[in-house]
Amino acid sequence: MNTAAKRPLTLRDVSDACGVSEMTVSRVLRNRGDVSEATRSKVLAAAKELGYVPNQIAGSLASQRVNLVAVIIPSLSNMVFPEVLNGINQVLEDTPLQPVVGVTDYLPEKEERVLYEMLSWRPSGVIIAGLEHSDATRAMLSNAGIPVVEIMDTDGKPVDAMVGISHRRAGREMAAAILKEGYEHIGFMGTKMPLDHRARKRFEGFTEGLAKAGIEIEDRAFYSGGSALAKGREMTQEMLERSPDLDFLYYSNDMIGAGGLLYLLDQGVDIPGQIGLAGFNGVELLQGLPRQLATMDACRIEIGQAAAKIILNQTMDTPDPDLPNQVTLTPTLSFGDTLRRRRR
Amino acid sequence: MNTAAKRPLTLRDVSDACGVSEMTVSRVLRNRGDVSEATRSKVLAAAKELGYVPNQIAGSLASQRVNLVAVIIPSLSNMVFPEVLNGINQVLEDTPLQPVVGVTDYLPEKEERVLYEMLSWRPSGVIIAGLEHSDATRAMLSNAGIPVVEIMDTDGKPVDAMVGISHRRAGREMAAAILKEGYEHIGFMGTKMPLDHRARKRFEGFTEGLAKAGIEIEDRAFYSGGSALAKGREMTQEMLERSPDLDFLYYSNDMIGAGGLLYLLDQGVDIPGQIGLAGFNGVELLQGLPRQLATMDACRIEIGQAAAKIILNQTMDTPDPDLPNQVTLTPTLSFGDTLRRRRR
DNA sequence: TTGAAAGCGCTAACAC
DNA sequence: GTGTTAGCGCTTTCAA
C-alpha cells in the first residue's frame, strides 16, 4: 500500500506496475470486455497494492457518462425530505447510480443556483421537489436533455415526469372527515412560508372543502422558526384564548399538532370530545405520544422509490416504455385518537 | 434560449455565437484575468441566450481542481447529522466549495465503498464522522493527499484533523451530576448499535463515572428500530416493572428519553423527586414537552462549522498555519426539569 | 485477448 | 486584452 501519495495515482502507474497496457488495466477495473484471468488478477493485485483510486472525472469526460442523480430538496431539517432520500437510496443502492443532494431552503433563487451547479456536473437525471420553479429553472430542466422527475406534488404540470400526492385533495379530504365527525368551529395553524407551495395547496384544499359545507375557518395563525413542538403549544394556547368556541384545530404539520395535543392534555381538555385535532405527514417519530394524532400520510418513501425507478429506467439501454411517468399516490387518513368524536 | 438541446452546449458554441475565442469566453465565465467590458457583456449575453451550462467535468480535469467537499455521515434520520450539515453549509455557503453527502448506515464496509466512490471524484477535502474506520478506509484517507477532518468524537487519534466532543467525558460528567443530586439506583437505556462508537463511549464514560463512587448500573436495556418515542415509553415501563427501585434513568438519546418522560408523567410519577431522567443531544425538537428533559448538548452546528473552516483554510492559497486542527468542544449540561432533585 | 491512437471539453501557460 | 497550443486521465474505436 502506497504510504505517501502526493500526486494521485493514475492508470499509468498501475500499468507500469504490472506491465499491462493502460487500456487493459482500464478494462479490468471496469469489468469490460474479455480479459484473460491471468492478466486480470495481475492488474487487480497491482491496483490494490498501490491503493489506486480511479479518476471518475477523467472517466466521465471520456465516456460522456456520469452516474450521478441530482436530488434537489428544500430542506434537510424537515424529516420529510430525508425520508424521501431513503426511498431514493433504496432503489439506487445496487445500481451504478448515485444520488447527490442539494438543498434550496425553499428559496427559488437558491434552487436556481443549486440546479445550475449540479447540471454542470452533467448528471444522468434530476429529481426535484415541487412543481413551482422560476422560469430559468424550468428552462434549465427542459434543456438539460436528461430525465427530470418533479416530486411530492401533483397539482400542476411537470416539465417531464412527476410523482407525488395531491395536496389540494389531501386538504379537501381532511375537511370532509372533520365535518363528517360533526365539528363546526375550526381553527388552522401552520408555517408562515409563502414559498411552501404544498402547505399552501393543502390549506386551499381545506378551505374549499369546508366552503362546500358553507363553513369557514374561524381563526388561523402562522409561525416561523423555533421548535415546532413549542410553537404548537404556544399558538394553541393563544388561539383558544382568542377563540374559545373552536371545536377543531387543523395543523399544517404533525410537530405543531403534537405541541398542541400536549398542551391540551395538560389543560385537561377532552380530546376529541371537546376539541378535535389533526396534523399532516404521518411522521413515525411521534408514535409514542399519549394520544395518537390524526394525520395523513404523505407517502414519502414511496415517492422517493418511484422517482428513482423512473430515472433508473431511463438510463437503461432499453427503457421500459410502459413505466408511467406521472404517478399520483393516495395518502391515507389515520384517525388516531383525536378525530373520531364521541357522539354527544 | 435554446429550446431543444439534445447535445449539451460547449464553450465552442458560445464562442461561435459571439465571435470571441473559447479561451476568452472561459475567462469571462470564470471572472478570471482582464477582459474588456465590451467583450465581457457580449459573451455573457451569448451564454445566457443559448442557455449554456459549463461542463465542470472537463473544467476540473483541465484545472486539476475540484470544488467538492466529501461529507460522510452514518445516517440522515438521526437529526444530529442534518444539523452538522447545516453548520458545514453555513460556512461553505459563500465559497466555491460545495459539500457532497454520503451515508454509511453505520456500516464500515459501506463507509469504505462510499469513501472510495467520493475520492474517485477527487474532492478538495473530506469530512467524515467518527474516528473508528476500517484499515482500508484509514489508508484511503491518509493517501488521498487532501485535508481530512474526522468529526463528532475526539476520543482517539485522527488521521489528520479532528473536531468534536469527548463522549467519554460527557458520560462521566452526566454520572457525576446525577450522583451529586443524590440518585443512587440507576438504569440505562440505549440503542442496540455496536457500531455507534460515540454512544458506546458515552456509556463507558458513564459507568466509569459511577464506578468512581462505587456505584453500578442496576438495569439496562437496548432497542433497535421503530419510533424512538414509542420505544422509550415501552422500555421505561418494562424496566420499572422489572426494577421498581430505580431512582434515575439515563437514556442514550433525547428521543427515547422523551418517550420515557411522557410515560412517567402519564403514570403520575413524581419527576424528578421519585425518579430523575436525562438524555443526550439537546435536540431543539423537543422543547415544548410538558417538562424539559435534562440533556447534554452535542455541539452539532459548531462541529460542522469548525470542520468546514479547516477544509476551507487548507484550500486557500496561503492557509493560516495557526488555525488549530484538533478542536475539542465542551458540551453543556442542561438540567431541565428532570435532574435537580428536590431535597428530601 | 490486447494495444495504439484519438479525443472528451475545458484551462494553464505562454505568445501576441 | 486576446488568442494559440498542449495537455488533464481516462475511454472509444479500431487495428493487430
XYZ file of C-alpha atoms (C1' of nucleotides) in Angstrom:
720
model
C 0.000 0.000 0.000
C 1.306 3.384 -1.022
C 2.002 5.477 2.056
C 2.689 8.999 0.852
C 0.903 9.805 -2.396
C 1.193 13.498 -3.069
C 0.238 13.169 -6.694
C -2.791 10.916 -7.031
C -2.072 7.720 -8.896
C -3.107 7.251 -12.491
C -3.945 4.295 -14.650
C -0.459 4.770 -15.990
C 1.072 3.951 -12.637
C -0.881 0.741 -12.401
C 0.010 -0.085 -15.970
C 3.703 0.389 -15.237
C 3.488 -1.616 -12.057
C 2.074 -4.689 -13.720
C 3.341 -4.445 -17.252
C -0.083 -4.382 -18.854
C -1.307 -1.629 -21.143
C -3.389 1.171 -19.654
C -6.247 0.104 -21.811
C -6.325 -3.386 -20.454
C -5.965 -2.136 -16.914
C -8.951 0.077 -17.518
C -10.928 -2.862 -18.836
C -10.148 -4.955 -15.800
C -11.089 -2.206 -13.392
C -14.438 -1.766 -15.104
C -15.132 -5.454 -15.850
C -15.472 -4.641 -19.513
C -14.570 -6.819 -22.429
C -12.720 -10.075 -22.312
C -9.555 -10.158 -20.286
C -7.660 -13.332 -19.507
C -7.863 -14.437 -15.926
C -4.072 -14.213 -15.664
C -3.713 -10.531 -16.551
C -6.879 -9.806 -14.706
C -5.553 -10.915 -11.361
C -2.172 -9.350 -12.040
C -3.831 -5.990 -12.606
C -6.130 -6.263 -9.629
C -3.208 -7.078 -7.372
C -1.192 -4.125 -8.602
C -4.100 -1.706 -8.225
C -4.772 -2.822 -4.682
C -1.110 -2.834 -3.764
C -0.713 0.748 -4.935
C -4.012 1.900 -3.487
C -5.198 3.166 -6.833
C -8.477 5.065 -6.903
C -9.808 5.678 -10.426
C -10.381 9.236 -11.542
C -14.056 9.495 -12.374
C -13.597 12.990 -13.683
C -11.417 11.776 -16.479
C -13.547 8.685 -16.922
C -16.769 10.619 -17.208
C -15.284 13.094 -19.611
C -14.068 10.339 -21.866
C -17.178 8.194 -21.711
C -19.682 11.037 -21.668
C -21.481 9.170 -18.929
C -21.928 10.328 -15.339
C -23.534 8.068 -12.796
C -24.905 10.826 -10.634
C -28.528 11.709 -9.997
C -29.141 15.256 -8.801
C -31.687 15.403 -5.976
C -32.904 18.877 -5.099
C -34.976 19.409 -1.964
C -35.953 22.418 0.132
C -34.555 21.318 3.469
C -32.999 18.559 5.493
C -34.474 19.632 8.823
C -37.966 18.693 7.867
C -37.680 14.877 8.279
C -39.979 14.537 5.296
C -37.091 15.002 2.920
C -34.611 12.616 4.490
C -37.334 10.009 4.202
C -37.751 10.715 0.505
C -33.993 10.346 0.200
C -34.221 6.980 1.880
C -36.682 5.842 -0.747
C -34.357 7.028 -3.487
C -31.359 5.371 -1.862
C -33.166 2.055 -1.528
C -33.777 1.884 -5.243
C -30.381 3.202 -6.318
C -28.433 1.175 -3.752
C -27.394 -1.661 -6.040
C -27.158 0.263 -9.252
C -24.270 2.324 -10.538
C -26.317 5.483 -9.989
C -25.505 7.708 -7.054
C -27.718 10.451 -5.631
C -26.199 13.852 -4.952
C -28.270 16.116 -2.744
C -28.722 19.853 -2.996
C -30.738 21.973 -0.560
C -32.659 25.110 -1.541
C -34.048 26.394 1.783
C -37.325 26.984 -0.039
C -35.715 29.849 -1.993
C -36.286 29.950 -5.760
C -33.001 31.783 -6.383
C -31.120 29.195 -4.407
C -32.928 26.446 -6.272
C -31.717 28.018 -9.476
C -28.118 28.213 -8.254
C -28.110 24.679 -6.918
C -29.593 23.242 -10.086
C -27.100 25.114 -12.258
C -24.277 23.851 -10.093
C -25.483 20.284 -10.336
C -26.201 20.359 -14.045
C -22.657 21.487 -14.603
C -21.655 18.003 -13.451
C -23.781 16.545 -16.205
C -25.799 14.117 -14.061
C -27.849 11.309 -15.560
C -31.095 12.632 -14.144
C -32.714 15.159 -11.842
C -35.205 14.602 -9.037
C -36.526 17.900 -7.780
C -39.158 18.739 -5.175
C -42.228 20.636 -6.239
C -43.766 21.843 -9.472
C -43.254 25.567 -8.913
C -39.962 26.866 -10.248
C -38.576 30.056 -11.697
C -38.606 30.384 -15.486
C -34.843 29.964 -15.572
C -35.064 26.777 -13.529
C -37.760 25.361 -15.731
C -35.710 26.243 -18.808
C -32.627 24.521 -17.447
C -34.677 21.452 -16.622
C -36.202 21.133 -20.030
C -32.983 21.855 -21.900
C -30.807 19.542 -19.870
C -31.559 16.617 -22.120
C -31.832 14.226 -19.163
C -34.794 12.708 -17.339
C -36.373 15.041 -14.786
C -38.799 13.928 -12.068
C -40.669 16.518 -10.060
C -41.768 15.022 -6.768
C -44.069 15.442 -3.753
C -46.818 17.308 -5.513
C -49.072 16.536 -8.453
C -51.224 19.667 -8.549
C -49.694 21.178 -11.662
C -47.916 20.486 -14.923
C -44.484 18.860 -14.785
C -41.588 19.536 -17.122
C -41.154 15.823 -17.692
C -42.114 13.174 -15.125
C -43.943 13.664 -11.809
C -44.502 11.592 -8.659
C -46.411 12.723 -5.604
C -49.741 13.301 -3.975
C -52.377 15.963 -4.479
C -52.058 18.267 -1.514
C -55.172 20.094 -2.529
C -57.103 16.885 -2.372
C -55.465 15.959 0.918
C -56.746 19.236 2.374
C -60.227 18.657 0.986
C -60.408 15.136 2.361
C -59.330 16.242 5.781
C -62.036 18.910 5.714
C -64.623 16.327 4.741
C -63.560 13.949 7.512
C -63.716 16.675 10.119
C -67.143 17.840 9.068
C -68.417 14.297 8.987
C -67.485 13.914 12.633
C -69.654 16.890 13.434
C -67.066 19.543 14.139
C -68.076 23.020 13.001
C -65.837 25.636 14.554
C -62.476 25.179 13.005
C -59.115 26.840 13.551
C -55.960 26.462 11.452
C -52.295 26.717 12.375
C -49.361 26.495 10.025
C -45.988 27.785 8.976
C -45.531 31.282 7.694
C -43.982 30.070 4.472
C -45.341 31.658 1.341
C -42.916 29.508 -0.654
C -44.049 26.186 0.736
C -46.475 25.542 -2.081
C -47.535 22.160 -0.805
C -48.616 23.567 2.551
C -50.402 26.333 0.705
C -52.257 23.907 -1.525
C -53.306 21.819 1.439
C -54.658 24.908 3.089
C -56.526 25.927 -0.043
C -57.995 22.457 -0.449
C -59.004 22.527 3.170
C -60.858 25.827 2.947
C -62.515 24.676 -0.274
C -63.660 21.513 1.435
C -65.161 23.481 4.283
C -66.709 26.013 1.931
C -68.699 23.285 0.199
C -70.488 22.793 3.519
C -70.837 26.516 3.991
C -68.255 26.609 6.709
C -65.328 28.960 7.131
C -62.197 28.776 9.186
C -62.836 30.855 12.277
C -59.283 31.540 13.321
C -55.813 30.994 11.918
C -52.220 31.574 12.929
C -48.815 31.168 11.321
C -45.373 30.761 12.818
C -41.823 30.688 11.634
C -38.662 29.392 13.212
C -38.191 27.828 16.600
C -39.110 24.411 17.888
C -42.306 23.274 16.243
C -43.432 21.425 19.341
C -43.087 24.551 21.476
C -44.752 26.697 18.820
C -47.673 24.307 18.660
C -48.134 24.701 22.382
C -47.961 28.488 22.381
C -50.095 29.008 19.334
C -52.762 26.627 20.560
C -52.971 28.392 23.873
C -53.193 31.794 22.219
C -55.753 30.694 19.702
C -58.046 29.157 22.271
C -57.826 32.229 24.459
C -58.770 34.307 21.450
C -61.413 31.934 20.089
C -62.680 29.744 22.914
C -65.545 28.357 20.839
C -63.364 26.377 18.458
C -64.011 22.656 18.463
C -61.353 21.575 15.962
C -57.755 22.529 15.251
C -56.087 21.607 11.953
C -52.297 21.880 11.961
C -50.207 22.048 8.805
C -47.732 19.556 10.208
C -47.607 16.856 12.847
C -44.974 18.516 15.013
C -47.012 21.602 15.843
C -50.036 19.358 16.125
C -48.200 17.320 18.741
C -47.341 20.503 20.630
C -50.992 21.462 20.630
C -52.023 17.986 21.732
C -49.621 18.000 24.673
C -50.795 21.428 25.708
C -54.440 20.484 25.622
C -53.849 17.267 27.544
C -52.040 19.325 30.185
C -55.076 21.545 30.391
C -57.307 18.545 30.855
C -59.278 19.268 27.728
C -61.425 16.391 26.499
C -59.972 15.203 23.212
C -61.555 14.510 20.801
C -64.839 15.247 22.556
C -64.481 18.917 23.305
C -61.806 19.606 20.739
C -60.574 17.506 17.840
C -57.122 17.734 16.305
C -55.346 16.748 13.128
C -51.940 17.266 11.568
C -50.224 16.231 8.381
C -47.416 13.897 7.336
C -47.718 10.774 9.405
C -44.289 11.137 10.969
C -43.316 7.907 12.643
C -41.321 9.989 15.087
C -44.442 10.803 17.001
C -45.734 7.360 17.737
C -45.430 7.199 21.466
C -47.354 10.340 22.302
C -50.019 9.850 24.982
C -52.617 10.055 22.212
C -52.137 9.334 18.565
C -52.671 12.474 16.489
C -54.965 12.199 13.468
C -52.891 12.746 10.362
C -52.468 11.998 6.715
C -49.541 10.066 5.385
C -47.548 11.879 2.711
C -46.127 8.693 1.086
C -42.558 9.940 1.344
C -40.687 6.678 0.911
C -42.892 5.574 -1.957
C -42.377 8.881 -3.707
C -38.623 8.526 -3.466
C -38.748 4.976 -4.732
C -40.992 5.722 -7.681
C -38.923 8.735 -8.710
C -35.678 6.788 -8.575
C -37.226 3.995 -10.629
C -38.200 6.419 -13.356
C -34.673 7.801 -13.585
C -33.192 4.330 -13.446
C -35.447 3.120 -16.207
C -34.405 5.956 -18.478
C -30.727 5.239 -18.025
C -31.106 1.657 -19.161
C -30.229 0.580 -22.667
C -33.801 -0.393 -23.380
C -36.102 1.615 -21.118
C -39.455 0.056 -20.362
C -41.811 2.343 -22.277
C -44.739 1.276 -20.108
C -43.366 2.631 -16.843
C -45.729 5.508 -16.091
C -44.088 8.856 -15.633
C -46.960 10.560 -13.909
C -47.666 8.873 -10.612
C -50.270 10.144 -8.172
C -50.195 8.341 -4.854
C -53.112 8.353 -2.436
C -52.381 9.398 1.126
C -54.268 7.502 3.803
C -56.042 9.289 6.592
C -55.406 7.884 10.038
C -57.906 8.960 12.642
C -55.647 8.234 15.587
C -57.287 9.256 18.867
C -58.013 12.870 18.050
C -60.523 12.945 15.242
C -63.331 10.482 15.923
C -65.696 12.408 18.002
C -67.635 10.515 20.550
C -71.288 11.240 19.752
C -72.884 13.629 22.203
C -32.985 30.488 -25.072
C -32.204 27.162 -26.646
C -35.316 25.026 -26.667
C -34.229 21.561 -27.740
C -30.657 20.795 -26.743
C -30.007 17.131 -27.305
C -26.235 17.565 -27.266
C -25.249 19.754 -24.350
C -23.693 23.041 -25.398
C -19.968 23.568 -25.251
C -17.756 26.590 -24.868
C -17.270 26.267 -28.583
C -20.927 27.005 -29.217
C -20.760 30.152 -27.145
C -17.531 31.136 -28.843
C -19.122 30.754 -32.270
C -22.220 32.639 -31.237
C -20.350 35.723 -30.142
C -17.207 35.633 -32.214
C -14.837 35.519 -29.258
C -12.232 32.835 -28.690
C -13.082 29.909 -26.449
C -10.352 30.963 -24.105
C -11.781 34.408 -23.595
C -15.257 33.037 -23.169
C -13.890 30.758 -20.492
C -12.229 33.697 -18.779
C -15.430 35.701 -18.752
C -17.466 32.843 -17.385
C -14.990 32.364 -14.541
C -14.202 36.065 -13.908
C -10.538 35.387 -14.460
C -7.982 37.732 -15.904
C -8.634 41.025 -17.599
C -11.352 41.111 -20.195
C -12.689 44.287 -21.704
C -16.170 45.249 -20.635
C -17.290 45.127 -24.250
C -16.394 41.507 -24.955
C -17.423 40.591 -21.450
C -21.001 41.628 -21.930
C -21.093 40.190 -25.425
C -20.056 36.805 -24.081
C -22.419 36.899 -21.136
C -25.301 37.752 -23.429
C -24.499 34.886 -25.771
C -24.104 32.376 -22.943
C -27.422 33.345 -21.407
C -29.185 33.440 -24.754
C -28.041 29.914 -25.535
C -28.610 28.640 -22.001
C -25.047 27.428 -21.722
C -24.132 25.460 -18.599
C -20.370 24.915 -18.194
C -19.061 21.386 -18.016
C -17.333 21.079 -14.659
C -16.107 17.641 -15.529
C -13.939 18.979 -18.295
C -13.072 22.045 -16.251
C -11.957 20.073 -13.239
C -9.918 17.697 -15.333
C -8.124 20.547 -17.008
C -7.563 22.619 -13.902
C -6.878 19.724 -11.553
C -9.161 21.428 -9.081
C -12.495 20.149 -7.807
C -14.622 22.329 -5.586
C -16.318 19.488 -3.790
C -16.021 18.520 -0.145
C -16.945 14.944 0.656
C -19.056 14.679 3.809
C -19.532 11.171 5.126
C -22.031 10.526 7.887
C -23.769 7.453 9.288
C -27.364 8.490 8.802
C -29.764 11.222 7.842
C -32.600 10.068 10.091
C -30.800 10.947 13.284
C -31.367 14.748 13.171
C -27.905 15.130 14.656
C -26.312 14.765 11.258
C -28.503 17.161 9.308
C -27.580 19.729 11.941
C -23.901 19.099 11.401
C -24.555 19.530 7.695
C -26.193 22.855 8.403
C -23.057 24.024 10.156
C -20.954 22.932 7.193
C -23.313 24.605 4.754
C -23.251 27.868 6.646
C -19.502 28.125 6.328
C -19.283 26.897 2.746
C -22.292 28.903 1.568
C -20.395 31.806 0.053
C -17.282 29.970 -1.009
C -16.689 27.994 -4.179
C -16.679 24.781 -2.136
C -19.679 22.507 -2.252
C -20.477 19.701 0.172
C -21.442 16.307 -1.210
C -23.022 13.954 1.280
C -22.590 10.208 1.568
C -24.395 7.996 4.068
C -22.932 4.849 5.619
C -25.780 3.476 7.758
C -23.171 2.864 10.466
C -21.631 0.091 8.343
C -17.835 0.056 7.965
C -17.999 -1.694 4.584
C -20.429 0.870 3.324
C -18.240 3.627 4.672
C -15.395 2.157 2.670
C -17.483 1.995 -0.503
C -18.842 5.499 -0.106
C -15.420 6.987 0.582
C -13.914 5.214 -2.414
C -16.724 6.456 -4.574
C -16.265 10.023 -3.375
C -12.496 10.024 -3.610
C -12.795 8.970 -7.207
C -14.242 12.442 -7.810
C -11.062 13.933 -6.381
C -12.702 16.269 -3.852
C -10.791 19.097 -2.163
C -11.336 17.658 1.290
C -13.124 15.043 3.360
C -15.231 15.491 6.472
C -16.056 12.138 7.991
C -17.908 11.187 11.163
C -16.052 9.273 13.831
C -12.534 8.106 14.487
C -13.141 4.388 14.038
C -12.639 3.166 10.487
C -11.514 0.032 8.709
C -7.842 -0.186 7.796
C -8.680 0.292 4.146
C -10.666 3.421 4.939
C -7.888 4.842 7.030
C -5.403 4.082 4.273
C -7.512 5.820 1.666
C -7.876 8.831 3.929
C -4.182 9.224 4.565
C -3.169 8.592 0.974
C -5.725 10.892 -0.581
C -3.413 13.862 -0.321
C -6.254 16.174 0.723
C -7.318 17.587 4.087
C -9.357 15.166 6.182
C -11.406 16.166 9.207
C -12.847 13.499 11.466
C -15.796 14.888 13.379
C -18.119 14.348 16.338
C -15.686 12.498 18.538
C -12.278 13.311 19.996
C -11.597 10.151 21.991
C -8.927 8.723 19.710
C -6.254 9.537 17.198
C -7.259 11.208 13.952
C -5.727 10.628 10.543
C -5.351 14.364 10.064
C -7.641 16.935 11.693
C -10.380 16.339 14.261
C -13.328 18.320 15.633
C -15.789 17.112 18.231
C -16.530 16.440 21.839
C -15.332 13.737 24.185
C -18.244 11.377 24.577
C -16.441 9.524 27.300
C -16.170 12.712 29.266
C -19.782 13.586 28.526
C -20.801 10.258 30.060
C -18.605 10.807 33.089
C -19.957 14.273 33.682
C -23.515 13.108 33.473
C -22.733 10.400 36.015
C -21.176 12.970 38.348
C -24.151 15.301 38.059
C -26.593 12.520 38.785
C -24.697 11.318 41.828
C -24.360 14.840 43.103
C -28.127 15.158 43.124
C -28.283 12.124 45.371
C -29.601 9.500 42.960
C -28.188 6.046 43.568
C -30.207 3.428 41.737
C -29.561 3.974 38.125
C -30.883 2.382 34.961
C -29.667 2.852 31.396
C -31.463 2.627 28.064
C -29.912 2.956 24.640
C -29.740 1.752 21.081
C -28.550 -1.716 20.237
C -25.822 -0.412 17.952
C -22.427 -1.946 18.473
C -21.129 0.254 15.670
C -22.245 3.542 17.174
C -18.928 4.206 18.852
C -19.965 7.540 20.269
C -22.927 6.045 22.120
C -20.642 3.268 23.338
C -18.064 5.733 24.637
C -20.707 7.742 26.428
C -21.906 4.591 28.073
C -18.390 3.608 29.083
C -17.680 7.053 30.485
C -20.943 6.895 32.360
C -20.221 3.577 34.031
C -16.701 4.779 34.859
C -18.115 7.879 36.464
C -20.481 5.818 38.567
C -17.770 3.310 39.442
C -15.656 6.048 40.979
C -18.413 6.433 43.554
C -18.707 2.701 43.935
C -21.988 2.585 42.096
C -23.084 0.266 39.331
C -25.862 0.469 36.809
C -28.658 -1.692 38.142
C -30.561 -2.334 34.951
C -30.080 -1.697 31.263
C -31.945 -2.227 28.019
C -31.241 -1.737 24.343
C -33.546 -1.308 21.395
C -33.293 -1.154 17.655
C -35.647 0.188 15.013
C -39.065 1.673 15.456
C -40.141 5.033 16.728
C -37.748 6.158 19.444
C -40.515 7.907 21.355
C -42.601 4.739 21.483
C -39.569 2.625 22.377
C -38.726 4.984 25.217
C -42.203 4.503 26.567
C -42.203 0.717 26.329
C -38.707 0.218 27.633
C -39.273 2.523 30.560
C -42.395 0.688 31.567
C -40.687 -2.681 31.289
C -37.620 -1.567 33.159
C -39.561 -0.139 36.056
C -41.684 -3.241 36.313
C -38.503 -5.272 36.437
C -36.568 -2.919 38.717
C -39.016 -0.827 40.707
C -36.313 0.577 42.976
C -34.590 2.651 40.308
C -34.493 6.354 41.026
C -32.750 7.520 37.855
C -32.943 6.655 34.169
C -30.204 7.678 31.758
C -31.142 7.461 28.068
C -28.617 7.425 25.268
C -30.639 9.922 23.267
C -33.275 12.551 23.862
C -35.991 10.895 21.812
C -36.234 7.750 23.917
C -35.779 9.941 26.969
C -38.799 11.951 25.896
C -40.794 8.747 25.468
C -39.859 7.733 28.993
C -40.740 11.152 30.337
C -44.188 11.113 28.741
C -44.837 7.641 30.061
C -43.856 8.528 33.614
C -45.923 11.699 33.586
C -48.895 9.624 32.430
C -48.311 7.334 35.385
C -48.262 10.283 37.735
C -44.697 9.609 38.837
C -43.026 12.478 40.661
C -40.218 13.763 38.453
C -37.516 14.492 39.428
C -38.366 13.643 43.024
C -39.126 9.958 42.787
C -37.298 9.365 39.513
C -34.843 11.575 37.659
C -34.220 11.435 33.911
C -31.612 12.520 31.427
C -30.952 12.117 27.736
C -28.295 13.242 25.309
C -28.047 15.627 22.375
C -30.004 18.704 23.263
C -32.392 18.366 20.336
C -34.299 21.572 19.870
C -37.136 19.490 18.509
C -38.197 18.558 21.997
C -38.646 21.963 23.507
C -42.318 22.056 24.153
C -42.617 18.855 26.137
C -44.546 19.243 29.391
C -41.206 19.056 31.221
C -37.817 19.876 29.856
C -35.619 16.770 29.771
C -32.122 17.071 31.257
C -29.622 16.633 28.458
C -26.204 17.467 27.147
C -25.703 19.468 24.017
C -23.566 17.748 21.397
C -22.415 20.987 19.706
C -23.532 19.783 16.299
C -23.649 23.086 14.432
C -20.322 24.204 15.873
C -18.702 20.950 14.871
C -19.897 21.369 11.303
C -18.691 24.953 11.196
C -15.266 24.228 12.611
C -14.722 21.282 10.300
C -15.690 23.287 7.236
C -13.374 26.095 8.285
C -10.452 23.727 8.496
C -11.070 22.415 4.984
C -11.661 25.905 3.671
C -8.442 27.150 5.208
C -6.460 24.381 3.559
C -7.829 25.159 0.139
C -6.696 28.765 0.323
C -3.527 29.948 -1.383
C -1.986 30.870 1.936
C -3.555 28.779 4.682
C -3.489 30.251 8.148
C -0.995 27.977 9.911
C -2.416 28.923 13.301
C -5.858 27.509 12.742
C -5.955 24.567 15.134
C -6.750 21.245 13.575
C -7.664 19.435 16.732
C -10.717 21.034 18.266
C -12.398 19.654 21.357
C -15.648 21.398 22.152
C -17.261 21.292 25.575
C -20.876 20.182 25.740
C -23.027 21.985 28.266
C -25.235 20.103 30.650
C -28.745 21.427 30.917
C -30.629 20.246 33.956
C -34.046 20.961 32.523
C -36.793 19.849 34.911
C -35.781 16.246 35.328
C -32.418 16.185 37.064
C -32.405 18.578 40.033
C -33.796 16.569 42.806
C -35.809 18.391 45.352
C -34.051 17.700 48.653
C -35.893 15.273 50.772
C -7.415 -11.113 -25.928
C -4.579 -6.972 -26.226
C -2.694 -2.480 -27.766
C -2.347 2.304 -30.201
C -4.341 6.448 -31.492
C -7.617 9.972 -30.965
C -10.266 12.933 -28.377
C -13.987 14.061 -24.456
C -14.497 19.928 -23.055
C -12.094 22.571 -20.711
C -7.968 25.560 -18.659
C -2.665 26.549 -17.705
C 0.885 28.634 -19.801
C 2.565 31.144 -22.904
C 2.545 34.088 -27.141
C 0.920 38.196 -29.440
C -6.740 42.252 -23.657
C -6.881 38.284 -26.506
C -5.571 34.057 -28.968
C -2.880 29.594 -29.542
C -1.137 25.303 -28.052
C -0.883 21.433 -25.317
C -2.488 18.557 -22.293
C -5.636 16.862 -17.764
C -6.638 10.935 -17.238
C -9.455 8.415 -18.930
C -12.467 5.539 -22.677
C -13.902 4.832 -27.509
C -12.729 2.895 -31.617
C -10.283 0.316 -34.448
C -6.371 -2.463 -35.659
C -3.457 -6.425 -34.573
